[in-house]
Short mmCIF file of C-alpha atoms in Angstrom, two decimals:
data_model
loop_
_atom_site.label_atom_id
_atom_site.label_comp_id
_atom_site.label_asym_id
_atom_site.label_seq_id
_atom_site.Cartn_x
_atom_site.Cartn_y
_atom_site.Cartn_z
CA UNK O 12 23.30 8.94 -5.90
CA UNK O 13 21.99 11.68 -7.88
CA UNK O 14 25.29 13.17 -7.94
CA UNK O 15 25.97 13.68 -4.34
CA UNK O 16 29.42 13.03 -3.48
CA UNK O 17 29.92 12.93 0.82
CA UNK O 18 29.43 9.93 2.51
CA UNK O 19 25.66 10.46 4.08
CA UNK O 20 23.27 7.67 3.54
CA UNK O 21 20.45 8.86 1.26
CA UNK O 22 17.28 10.38 1.93
CA UNK O 23 14.63 7.57 2.71
CA UNK O 24 11.21 7.13 1.41
CA UNK O 25 9.19 4.35 2.25
CA UNK O 26 6.58 3.42 -0.14
CA UNK O 27 3.48 1.29 1.25
CA UNK O 28 1.48 -0.58 -1.42
CA UNK O 29 -2.40 -0.75 -1.17
CA UNK O 30 -4.14 -4.16 -2.02
CA UNK O 31 -3.74 -6.77 -4.99
CA UNK O 32 -0.35 -8.42 -4.15
CA UNK O 33 -0.41 -11.84 -3.31
CA UNK O 34 0.86 -12.30 0.41
CA UNK O 35 1.34 -16.28 0.34
CA UNK O 36 4.53 -17.19 1.35
CA UNK O 37 5.88 -13.84 1.53
CA UNK O 38 7.75 -13.92 4.43
CA UNK O 39 9.22 -16.94 4.25
CA UNK O 40 12.54 -16.68 3.13
CA UNK O 41 12.74 -13.70 5.61
CA UNK O 42 11.82 -15.40 8.53
CA UNK O 43 14.68 -17.80 7.97
CA UNK O 44 17.03 -15.31 6.80
CA UNK O 45 18.74 -15.48 9.82
CA UNK O 46 19.58 -12.85 12.36
CA UNK O 47 17.03 -11.02 14.45
CA UNK O 48 14.52 -10.94 11.88
CA UNK O 49 12.66 -14.17 12.67
CA UNK O 50 11.86 -12.69 16.29
CA UNK O 51 10.70 -9.52 14.86
CA UNK O 52 8.42 -11.66 12.25
CA UNK O 53 6.66 -13.17 15.40
CA UNK O 54 6.44 -10.54 17.64
CA UNK O 55 4.70 -8.71 14.88
CA UNK O 56 2.48 -11.61 13.93
CA UNK O 57 1.80 -12.13 17.66
CA UNK O 58 0.24 -8.79 17.96
CA UNK O 59 -1.65 -9.00 14.94
CA UNK O 60 -3.04 -12.67 16.04
CA UNK O 61 -4.05 -10.95 19.25
CA UNK O 62 -6.01 -7.72 18.34
CA UNK O 63 -7.64 -9.61 14.97
CA UNK O 64 -8.68 -12.56 16.92
CA UNK O 65 -10.57 -15.30 14.86
CA UNK O 66 -9.77 -12.96 12.07
CA UNK O 67 -6.10 -13.23 12.36
CA UNK O 68 -5.73 -17.22 12.49
CA UNK O 69 -4.84 -17.47 9.34
CA UNK O 70 -2.30 -14.97 8.63
CA UNK O 71 0.94 -16.43 10.15
CA UNK O 72 0.37 -19.45 8.07
CA UNK O 73 -0.17 -17.37 4.94
CA UNK O 74 2.97 -15.59 5.34
CA UNK O 75 5.05 -18.31 6.15
CA UNK O 76 4.10 -21.32 4.27
CA UNK O 77 5.72 -22.30 0.97
CA UNK O 78 2.46 -23.54 -0.49
CA UNK O 79 1.66 -21.09 -3.09
CA UNK O 80 -1.98 -22.23 -4.25
CA UNK O 81 -3.68 -22.22 -0.50
CA UNK O 82 -6.72 -20.47 -0.20
CA UNK O 83 -7.45 -17.16 1.15
CA UNK O 84 -10.26 -16.42 3.76
CA UNK O 85 -11.76 -13.35 3.29
CA UNK O 86 -9.98 -10.55 4.96
CA UNK O 87 -6.92 -12.39 5.44
CA UNK O 88 -4.84 -10.45 2.35
CA UNK O 89 -5.04 -7.76 3.59
CA UNK O 90 -4.16 -8.24 7.15
CA UNK O 91 -1.42 -10.37 5.61
CA UNK O 92 -0.61 -7.32 3.51
CA UNK O 93 -0.44 -5.33 6.17
CA UNK O 94 1.79 -7.52 8.30
CA UNK O 95 3.92 -7.47 5.60
CA UNK O 96 4.42 -3.48 5.34
CA UNK O 97 4.64 -3.51 9.11
CA UNK O 98 7.84 -6.40 9.26
CA UNK O 99 9.98 -4.68 6.57
CA UNK O 100 9.62 -1.39 8.32
CA UNK O 101 10.49 -3.00 11.74
CA UNK O 102 13.27 -5.17 10.31
CA UNK O 103 15.06 -2.23 8.38
CA UNK O 104 14.61 0.36 10.99
CA UNK O 105 16.01 -2.11 13.41
CA UNK O 106 19.29 -2.03 11.19
CA UNK O 107 19.25 1.61 11.17
CA UNK O 108 17.74 2.65 8.14
CA UNK O 109 15.10 4.94 9.26
CA UNK O 110 12.55 6.55 6.79
CA UNK O 111 12.40 10.25 6.27
CA UNK O 112 9.28 9.98 4.80
CA UNK O 113 6.53 7.46 4.19
CA UNK O 114 3.78 7.35 1.55
CA UNK O 115 1.12 4.76 1.71
CA UNK O 116 -0.98 3.99 -1.40
CA UNK O 117 -4.48 3.32 -0.65
CA UNK O 118 -5.21 0.57 1.84
CA UNK O 119 -1.18 1.32 2.55
CA UNK O 120 -2.18 4.18 4.39
CA UNK O 121 -3.08 2.03 7.54
CA UNK O 122 0.06 0.46 7.61
CA UNK O 123 2.24 4.06 6.49
CA UNK O 124 0.58 5.48 9.91
CA UNK O 125 1.47 3.03 12.20
CA UNK O 126 5.25 2.59 10.53
CA UNK O 127 5.32 6.55 11.21
CA UNK O 128 4.16 5.82 14.92
CA UNK O 129 0.35 7.30 14.80
CA UNK O 130 -1.21 3.77 15.73
CA UNK O 131 0.63 1.14 17.42
CA UNK O 132 0.48 -2.52 15.13
CA UNK O 133 -2.88 -3.32 17.34
CA UNK O 134 -4.85 -0.48 16.65
CA UNK O 135 -3.77 -0.64 12.91
CA UNK O 136 -4.99 -4.62 13.08
CA UNK O 137 -7.94 -3.41 14.32
CA UNK O 138 -8.52 -0.43 11.46
CA UNK O 139 -7.75 -2.90 9.35
CA UNK O 140 -10.66 -5.53 10.95
CA UNK O 141 -12.29 -2.51 10.50
CA UNK O 142 -12.60 -1.63 6.99
CA UNK O 143 -13.02 -5.16 6.29
CA UNK O 144 -16.34 -4.99 8.37
CA UNK O 145 -17.22 -1.84 6.65
CA UNK O 146 -16.96 -3.38 3.13
CA UNK O 147 -18.82 -6.66 4.20
CA UNK O 148 -21.89 -6.66 1.47
CA UNK O 149 -19.92 -5.10 -0.71
CA UNK O 150 -17.46 -7.85 -1.86
CA UNK O 151 -18.55 -8.94 -5.14
CA UNK O 152 -20.37 -5.93 -6.08
CA UNK O 153 -17.94 -3.84 -7.33
CA UNK O 154 -14.51 -3.79 -8.80
CA UNK O 155 -11.08 -2.13 -9.65
CA UNK O 156 -9.12 -1.77 -13.18
CA UNK O 157 -5.96 -1.26 -14.12
CA UNK O 158 -5.88 1.02 -17.17
CA UNK O 159 -2.44 1.04 -19.08
CA UNK O 160 -2.79 4.70 -19.98
CA UNK O 161 -2.66 8.42 -19.23
CA UNK O 162 -5.31 9.85 -17.06
CA UNK O 163 -6.29 12.15 -19.71
CA UNK O 164 -6.96 8.98 -21.88
CA UNK O 165 -8.78 7.00 -19.22
CA UNK O 166 -11.12 9.80 -18.72
CA UNK O 167 -11.94 9.96 -22.35
CA UNK O 168 -12.57 6.25 -22.17
CA UNK O 169 -14.71 6.57 -19.29
CA UNK O 170 -16.68 9.69 -21.31
CA UNK O 171 -17.14 7.42 -24.45
CA UNK O 172 -18.71 4.42 -22.54
CA UNK O 173 -21.30 7.18 -20.41
CA UNK O 174 -21.37 5.24 -16.93
CA UNK O 175 -21.02 7.97 -14.57
CA UNK O 176 -20.62 5.44 -11.75
CA UNK O 177 -17.17 4.58 -13.40
CA UNK O 178 -14.70 6.83 -11.82
CA UNK O 179 -10.99 7.25 -11.88
CA UNK O 180 -10.31 6.13 -8.81
CA UNK O 181 -6.24 6.33 -8.48
CA UNK O 182 -3.61 8.06 -10.82
CA UNK O 183 -0.50 5.43 -10.66
CA UNK O 184 1.98 6.88 -12.61
CA UNK O 185 1.87 9.10 -15.98
CA UNK O 186 0.72 5.77 -18.34
CA UNK O 187 -1.36 4.37 -15.54
CA UNK O 188 -4.70 4.93 -13.83
CA UNK O 189 -7.34 2.79 -11.94
CA UNK O 190 -10.92 2.72 -12.31
CA UNK O 191 -13.42 2.16 -9.77
CA UNK O 192 -17.17 1.11 -10.45
CA UNK O 193 -20.00 -1.43 -9.72
CA UNK O 194 -19.72 -4.71 -11.50
CA UNK O 195 -22.44 -4.05 -14.17
CA UNK O 196 -20.33 -1.09 -14.77
CA UNK O 197 -16.50 -2.52 -14.73
CA UNK O 198 -18.63 -4.95 -17.69
CA UNK O 199 -19.46 -2.14 -19.68
CA UNK O 200 -15.73 -1.15 -19.33
CA UNK O 201 -14.55 -4.27 -20.63
CA UNK O 202 -17.13 -4.28 -23.62
CA UNK O 203 -16.30 -1.12 -24.70
CA UNK O 204 -15.77 -0.89 -28.50
CA UNK O 205 -13.17 0.83 -30.84
CA UNK O 206 -9.43 1.08 -29.54
CA UNK O 207 -9.21 1.10 -26.10
CA UNK O 208 -5.90 0.75 -23.92
CA UNK O 209 -4.92 -2.92 -22.15
CA UNK O 210 -7.31 -3.48 -18.93
CA UNK O 211 -6.11 -5.62 -16.17
CA UNK O 212 -9.06 -6.13 -13.21
CA UNK O 213 -7.33 -6.20 -9.66
CA UNK O 214 -7.38 -8.98 -7.49
CA UNK O 215 -9.55 -6.82 -5.15
CA UNK O 216 -12.99 -7.59 -4.08
CA UNK O 217 -14.60 -4.51 -4.22
CA UNK O 218 -14.70 -1.04 -5.42
CA UNK O 219 -12.89 1.42 -3.47
CA UNK O 220 -12.16 4.90 -3.81
CA UNK O 221 -15.12 5.86 -5.23
CA UNK O 222 -18.10 8.26 -4.15
CA UNK O 223 -20.83 5.97 -3.97
CA UNK O 224 -19.40 3.80 -1.00
CA UNK O 225 -20.39 6.69 1.49
CA UNK O 226 -22.14 4.20 3.63
CA UNK O 227 -19.26 1.96 4.10
CA UNK O 228 -17.20 4.99 4.86
CA UNK O 229 -19.70 5.99 7.95
CA UNK O 230 -19.58 2.31 9.08
CA UNK O 231 -15.77 2.87 8.88
CA UNK O 232 -15.48 5.98 10.77
CA UNK O 233 -17.46 4.65 13.58
CA UNK O 234 -15.34 1.73 14.25
CA UNK O 235 -12.27 3.72 14.51
CA UNK O 236 -13.38 5.40 16.85
CA UNK O 237 -11.82 2.69 19.52
CA UNK O 238 -8.03 3.22 17.67
CA UNK O 239 -6.27 5.98 19.59
CA UNK O 240 -3.96 8.64 17.59
CA UNK O 241 -0.29 9.25 18.91
CA UNK O 242 2.27 12.16 17.62
CA UNK O 243 3.89 11.61 14.26
CA UNK O 244 7.57 10.31 14.20
CA UNK O 245 8.23 10.40 10.60
CA UNK O 246 6.48 12.64 8.33
CA UNK O 247 3.79 10.63 6.13
CA UNK O 248 2.61 12.52 2.79
CA UNK O 249 -0.61 11.03 1.55
CA UNK O 250 -1.96 10.92 -2.01
CA UNK O 251 -5.10 10.95 -1.17
CA UNK O 252 -5.34 14.06 0.99
CA UNK O 253 -2.58 15.98 -1.29
CA UNK O 254 -0.55 16.61 1.81
CA UNK O 255 1.88 15.92 4.42
CA UNK O 256 0.20 15.24 7.18
CA UNK O 257 0.55 16.94 10.74
CA UNK O 258 -0.35 16.41 14.49
CA UNK O 259 -3.25 18.50 14.30
CA UNK O 260 -4.91 16.37 11.32
CA UNK O 261 -7.45 13.75 12.68
CA UNK O 262 -5.87 10.81 10.89
CA UNK O 263 -8.70 8.49 11.60
CA UNK O 264 -11.08 10.79 9.54
CA UNK O 265 -7.51 11.16 7.15
CA UNK O 266 -8.34 6.88 6.54
CA UNK O 267 -11.84 7.36 6.02
CA UNK O 268 -11.29 9.52 2.82
CA UNK O 269 -9.55 7.14 1.64
CA UNK O 270 -12.67 5.02 0.82
CA UNK O 271 -14.27 7.53 -1.02
CA UNK O 272 -11.92 9.85 -2.51
CA UNK O 273 -9.45 9.20 -5.63
CA UNK O 274 -5.56 9.10 -4.82
CA UNK O 275 -2.56 10.85 -6.97
CA UNK O 276 0.37 8.88 -6.60
CA UNK O 277 2.12 11.15 -9.15
CA UNK O 278 1.76 14.19 -7.46
CA UNK O 279 3.00 12.71 -4.43
CA UNK O 280 5.75 11.11 -5.85
CA UNK O 281 6.60 14.05 -7.17
CA UNK O 282 6.39 16.30 -3.92
CA UNK O 283 8.44 13.47 -2.32
CA UNK O 284 11.19 13.96 -4.88
CA UNK O 285 11.43 17.55 -5.12
CA UNK O 286 11.46 17.17 -1.17
CA UNK O 287 14.91 15.27 -1.45
CA UNK O 288 14.06 11.84 -1.56
CA UNK O 289 16.59 9.94 -2.74
CA UNK O 290 16.20 6.23 -2.42
CA UNK O 291 12.47 4.63 -2.55
CA UNK O 292 11.85 1.40 -0.92
CA UNK O 293 8.82 -0.29 -1.14
CA UNK O 294 7.28 -2.11 1.66
CA UNK O 295 5.31 -4.78 0.04
CA UNK O 296 5.58 -8.55 -1.92
CA UNK O 297 6.22 -7.17 -5.51
CA UNK O 298 7.78 -3.56 -7.33
CA UNK O 299 4.71 -2.01 -8.60
CA UNK O 300 5.29 1.24 -6.52
CA UNK O 301 8.65 1.02 -7.79
CA UNK O 302 7.72 0.72 -11.35
CA UNK O 303 5.53 3.67 -10.81
CA UNK O 304 8.39 5.66 -9.20
CA UNK O 305 10.61 5.10 -12.37
CA UNK O 306 7.70 6.18 -14.17
CA UNK O 307 7.34 9.18 -12.72
CA UNK O 308 10.84 10.19 -11.56
CA UNK O 309 13.37 8.69 -14.29
CA UNK O 310 16.43 8.06 -12.73
CA UNK O 311 15.22 7.28 -8.97
CA UNK O 312 16.79 5.14 -6.74
CA UNK O 313 14.40 2.19 -6.08
CA UNK O 314 14.56 -0.87 -4.30
CA UNK O 315 12.91 -3.73 -3.49
CA UNK O 316 13.53 -6.08 -0.47
CA UNK O 317 10.97 -9.02 -0.95
CA UNK O 318 12.31 -9.10 -4.81
CA UNK O 319 15.34 -10.76 -4.65
CA UNK O 320 18.01 -12.01 -2.33
CA UNK O 321 17.74 -11.07 0.99
CA UNK O 322 21.32 -10.14 2.17
CA UNK O 323 20.13 -6.36 3.11
CA UNK O 324 18.49 -7.97 6.27
CA UNK O 325 21.69 -7.91 7.96
CA UNK O 326 23.10 -4.64 6.24
CA UNK O 327 23.84 -2.25 8.86
CA UNK O 328 23.07 1.72 8.18
CA UNK O 329 26.61 2.46 8.25
CA UNK O 330 26.74 0.09 5.03
CA UNK O 331 24.63 0.99 1.92
CA UNK O 332 21.45 -1.18 1.47
CA UNK O 333 21.94 -3.16 -2.02
CA UNK O 334 18.56 -4.87 -3.02
CA UNK O 335 17.33 -6.16 -6.53
CA UNK O 336 17.25 -2.94 -8.41
CA UNK O 337 14.63 -2.61 -11.10
CA UNK O 338 14.77 -1.27 -14.85
#
């Protein structure tokens, strides 16, 4: 890989996605794949159910069901998305595939910090529940929109619309951004006259990465006081913080920053690539972050564990990981 001829395993970067994926049935195949995967999944889901209480009662059913149309209660998509990332990390590391760095996208920073040992699974679950509670009352009052255009083109579009409450929330790739804002402002975005890039409303129940959400950030911060920070066991590079975290950082406050501050995934991927990451593994249901890697780092190796067959789930570190390769 990347011209290297020795037998060392590639430097691994785990990528933890944010919200927007469909978690229904996501772990069903892995649960029944054999080996020790079902035990790891059971243990993690038990911890999540215990920590989340009534809010977590449907997570197991959602993740292990083969019913793609089952309804999702409020808060369950976030807990299920968190569980998927933690499960994939646990299974991969149990096979000896330990990351050298982890990058969390937006909401994914909670699971990224759990995978890095900063929070245990229960405290990570409490952080997810605290975020859900902080946004309660804001559901349906804002939205996030994927814009298939470069950052400068997106900013030109927003300037043309003239709504100061529409902001660039995320730069995902050189040709993909996300806009955040109140529902009325989002409708103005879709109603914009003239040529505009393709817009896709994301399956997220509220706006995020928006400076108008100070009240949400304050509520989230207050709830995180019950969460215990531990030393980092793996490096975590933050697209929101624009840095690699250290143990001197208040990483609970770093999670709060994700509510109001924008993120730059392009800069984060470029940094991690320059630091030597050779294989990017997405800890989520889809391949969206892997595609962002390809767009940002042409020629990079990207692998998505849940995008195809699950033969990887019994592959030890002494053998190369082989996942569906994305184009």
